[in-house]
Amino acid sequence: MRLRLPFMRARSERRFTWRATTTARPATPPPPPIPQPRTLVEVIGVGATAVVQGIALTLLSVERYEEGLIVSFRMVRHRGRVQMDWPYPSLLVTVAPAGSVPYRVLARGGSGGGTIAGEIEYRLSYAVAPAPPAGALDLSVEVSEIAWERTRGTRAEIVSRDPGPWRFSVRSAKRGPGQDDPA
């Protein structure tokens, strides 16, 4: 007597049953891309530094465009004795006052990771769209958290977080696109 197990059949004898199970979900369209900033309204040099838990974050400038903002940062922190490398920082940025459409924030670029005198430095910029409401002279830029990301293979993983907040106040010299300067 020969014992034949189902998984030991010849390939031509194997039988597979395929079942398709789906859960119907309405497709949500992706949000529209953040518009490319083109029409410069003003550049506000800020140069303010906030230090939280030994991390110095400087808001270098805010570029106001008709399409939105670009905020530029410099970050410096102490490098530990045993740290040979450091993951890349990702800032959680919010801007106020809010308009009728919620802001979207997108990293535009950055560089750094070099060590000078035991400190590590990064320069980062973020796009914020849409533009703040017309007539908004005072802006508040806040970084509520820094997430440190490291890429392993094809995916990024967060290896640590530094809670903030780092807060900055920015005073605009112009009211907005197409409006007169304040007196």
CSV table of C-alpha atoms in Angstrom, one decimal:
chain,number,residue,atom,x,y,z
A,1,MET,CA,0.0,0.0,0.0
A,2,ARG,CA,1.3,3.3,-1.0
A,3,LEU,CA,0.5,6.4,1.0
A,4,ARG,CA,0.1,9.6,-1.1
A,5,LEU,CA,-0.1,12.9,0.7
A,6,PRO,CA,-1.8,15.8,-1.1
A,7,PHE,CA,1.4,18.0,-1.1
A,8,MET,CA,3.4,15.2,-2.6
A,9,ARG,CA,1.5,14.9,-5.8
A,10,ALA,CA,3.1,15.5,-9.1
A,11,ARG,CA,2.9,19.1,-10.3
A,12,SER,CA,0.3,18.3,-12.9
A,13,GLU,CA,-1.9,16.7,-10.2
A,14,ARG,CA,-1.8,19.6,-7.7
A,15,ARG,CA,-5.0,21.4,-7.4
A,16,PHE,CA,-5.2,25.0,-6.3
A,17,THR,CA,-8.3,27.0,-5.5
A,18,TRP,CA,-8.0,30.7,-5.7
A,19,ARG,CA,-10.4,32.9,-3.8
A,20,ALA,CA,-10.5,36.6,-4.3
A,21,THR,CA,-11.6,38.4,-1.2
A,22,THR,CA,-11.8,42.2,-1.3
A,23,THR,CA,-13.2,44.8,1.0
A,24,ALA,CA,-14.8,47.5,-0.9
A,25,ARG,CA,-13.5,50.9,0.2
A,26,PRO,CA,-14.1,54.1,-1.6
A,27,ALA,CA,-10.9,55.3,-3.2
A,28,THR,CA,-9.7,58.5,-1.7
A,29,PRO,CA,-7.8,60.6,-4.2
A,30,PRO,CA,-4.3,61.7,-3.1
A,31,PRO,CA,-4.0,65.3,-2.1
A,32,PRO,CA,-2.9,67.7,-4.8
A,33,PRO,CA,0.9,68.3,-4.9
A,34,ILE,CA,2.2,71.3,-3.1
A,35,PRO,CA,2.6,74.1,-5.7
A,36,GLN,CA,6.1,75.1,-6.8
A,37,PRO,CA,6.8,78.5,-5.2
A,38,ARG,CA,7.3,81.0,-8.0
A,39,THR,CA,6.2,84.5,-7.1
A,40,LEU,CA,8.3,85.8,-4.3
A,41,VAL,CA,6.6,88.3,-2.0
A,42,GLU,CA,9.4,88.8,0.6
A,43,VAL,CA,12.2,87.1,2.5
A,44,ILE,CA,12.2,87.5,6.3
A,45,GLY,CA,15.5,87.0,7.9
A,46,VAL,CA,14.7,85.6,11.4
A,47,GLY,CA,17.9,84.3,13.0
A,48,ALA,CA,16.2,83.2,16.2
A,49,THR,CA,17.5,80.2,18.2
A,50,ALA,CA,15.5,78.0,20.6
A,51,VAL,CA,17.2,75.3,22.7
A,52,VAL,CA,15.3,72.3,24.0
A,53,GLN,CA,17.0,69.4,25.7
A,54,GLY,CA,20.4,70.4,24.3
A,55,ILE,CA,19.2,70.7,20.7
A,56,ALA,CA,19.7,74.2,19.3
A,57,LEU,CA,17.3,74.9,16.5
A,58,THR,CA,17.6,78.2,14.6
A,59,LEU,CA,14.9,79.5,12.2
A,60,LEU,CA,17.1,81.2,9.6
A,61,SER,CA,14.5,82.6,7.3
A,62,VAL,CA,11.0,82.5,6.0
A,63,GLU,CA,10.5,83.0,2.3
A,64,ARG,CA,6.9,84.2,1.5
A,65,TYR,CA,5.6,83.3,-1.9
A,66,GLU,CA,2.1,83.8,-3.3
A,67,GLU,CA,1.9,80.0,-3.4
A,68,GLY,CA,3.1,79.4,0.2
A,69,LEU,CA,6.2,79.6,2.4
A,70,ILE,CA,9.6,78.1,2.6
A,71,VAL,CA,11.1,77.9,6.1
A,72,SER,CA,14.8,77.2,6.6
A,73,PHE,CA,16.4,75.8,9.8
A,74,ARG,CA,19.8,75.1,11.2
A,75,MET,CA,20.1,72.5,13.9
A,76,VAL,CA,23.0,71.8,16.2
A,77,ARG,CA,23.3,69.1,18.8
A,78,HIS,CA,26.0,67.4,20.8
A,79,ARG,CA,27.4,64.1,19.3
A,80,GLY,CA,27.8,61.4,21.9
A,81,ARG,CA,31.3,59.8,22.4
A,82,VAL,CA,30.2,56.4,21.0
A,83,GLN,CA,28.1,57.6,18.1
A,84,MET,CA,29.7,56.9,14.8
A,85,ASP,CA,26.8,58.0,12.8
A,86,TRP,CA,23.5,59.7,13.4
A,87,PRO,CA,20.2,59.3,11.7
A,88,TYR,CA,18.7,62.0,9.6
A,89,PRO,CA,16.3,64.5,11.4
A,90,SER,CA,12.7,65.0,10.3
A,91,LEU,CA,11.0,68.0,11.8
A,92,LEU,CA,7.3,68.2,12.6
A,93,VAL,CA,6.5,71.8,11.6
A,94,THR,CA,3.3,73.7,12.1
A,95,VAL,CA,2.5,77.3,11.1
A,96,ALA,CA,-0.1,79.7,12.5
A,97,PRO,CA,-2.4,81.5,11.8
A,98,ALA,CA,-4.3,78.9,10.0
A,99,GLY,CA,-6.3,79.8,6.9
A,100,SER,CA,-9.5,78.2,5.6
A,101,VAL,CA,-7.5,75.4,4.1
A,102,PRO,CA,-5.2,73.4,6.4
A,103,TYR,CA,-1.5,73.8,5.8
A,104,ARG,CA,0.5,71.0,4.2
A,105,VAL,CA,4.2,70.7,5.1
A,106,LEU,CA,6.7,69.0,2.9
A,107,ALA,CA,10.5,68.6,3.4
A,108,ARG,CA,12.3,70.4,0.5
A,109,GLY,CA,15.8,69.4,1.3
A,110,GLY,CA,18.6,69.4,3.7
A,111,SER,CA,22.2,68.6,4.4
A,112,GLY,CA,24.5,67.9,7.3
A,113,GLY,CA,25.7,65.3,9.6
A,114,GLY,CA,29.2,66.7,9.8
A,115,THR,CA,30.9,67.1,13.1
A,116,ILE,CA,32.6,70.2,14.3
A,117,ALA,CA,34.1,70.2,17.8
A,118,GLY,CA,31.9,67.3,18.9
A,119,GLU,CA,28.7,68.8,17.6
A,120,ILE,CA,26.6,67.7,14.6
A,121,GLU,CA,25.0,70.2,12.3
A,122,TYR,CA,22.1,70.0,9.9
A,123,ARG,CA,20.4,72.6,7.5
A,124,LEU,CA,16.9,71.8,6.6
A,125,SER,CA,14.1,73.5,4.6
A,126,TYR,CA,10.4,72.9,4.4
A,127,ALA,CA,7.6,74.1,2.1
A,128,VAL,CA,4.3,75.1,3.6
A,129,ALA,CA,1.2,75.5,1.4
A,130,PRO,CA,-1.1,77.3,0.9
A,131,ALA,CA,0.1,80.8,1.7
A,132,PRO,CA,-1.0,82.2,5.1
A,133,PRO,CA,-4.2,84.4,5.0
A,134,ALA,CA,-3.8,87.8,3.3
A,135,GLY,CA,-3.2,90.4,5.9
A,136,ALA,CA,-1.4,88.0,8.4
A,137,LEU,CA,1.5,90.1,9.6
A,138,ASP,CA,2.5,87.8,12.5
A,139,LEU,CA,3.4,84.2,11.9
A,140,SER,CA,4.2,81.5,14.4
A,141,VAL,CA,6.4,78.6,13.4
A,142,GLU,CA,6.6,75.7,15.7
A,143,VAL,CA,8.6,72.5,15.6
A,144,SER,CA,6.9,70.1,18.0
A,145,GLU,CA,9.1,67.1,17.5
A,146,ILE,CA,12.3,65.9,15.8
A,147,ALA,CA,12.1,62.3,14.5
A,148,TRP,CA,15.4,60.7,13.8
A,149,GLU,CA,15.1,58.4,10.8
A,150,ARG,CA,17.5,55.8,9.5
A,151,THR,CA,17.2,54.0,6.2
A,152,ARG,CA,17.5,50.2,6.3
A,153,GLY,CA,17.4,48.7,2.9
A,154,THR,CA,14.4,50.3,1.1
A,155,ARG,CA,12.5,51.5,4.1
A,156,ALA,CA,13.0,54.3,6.6
A,157,GLU,CA,12.5,53.7,10.3
A,158,ILE,CA,12.3,56.1,13.2
A,159,VAL,CA,15.0,55.2,15.7
A,160,SER,CA,14.3,58.0,18.2
A,161,ARG,CA,12.3,61.1,18.9
A,162,ASP,CA,13.2,64.4,20.6
A,163,PRO,CA,10.1,66.2,21.8
A,164,GLY,CA,9.9,70.0,21.6
A,165,PRO,CA,8.5,72.5,21.2
A,166,TRP,CA,10.8,74.9,19.5
A,167,ARG,CA,8.7,78.1,18.9
A,168,PHE,CA,9.5,81.1,16.7
A,169,SER,CA,7.6,84.4,16.1
A,170,VAL,CA,8.0,86.0,12.7
A,171,ARG,CA,6.8,89.5,11.8
A,172,SER,CA,6.1,90.2,8.2
A,173,ALA,CA,6.8,93.6,6.6
A,174,LYS,CA,4.1,93.0,4.0
A,175,ARG,CA,0.4,92.2,4.3
A,176,GLY,CA,0.3,89.7,1.4
A,177,PRO,CA,0.1,89.5,-2.4
A,178,GLY,CA,-1.4,92.5,-4.0
A,179,GLN,CA,-1.8,94.5,-0.7
A,180,ASP,CA,-0.1,97.7,0.3
A,181,ASP,CA,2.7,97.7,2.9
A,182,PRO,CA,1.5,98.6,6.4
A,183,ALA,CA,2.0,102.2,7.5
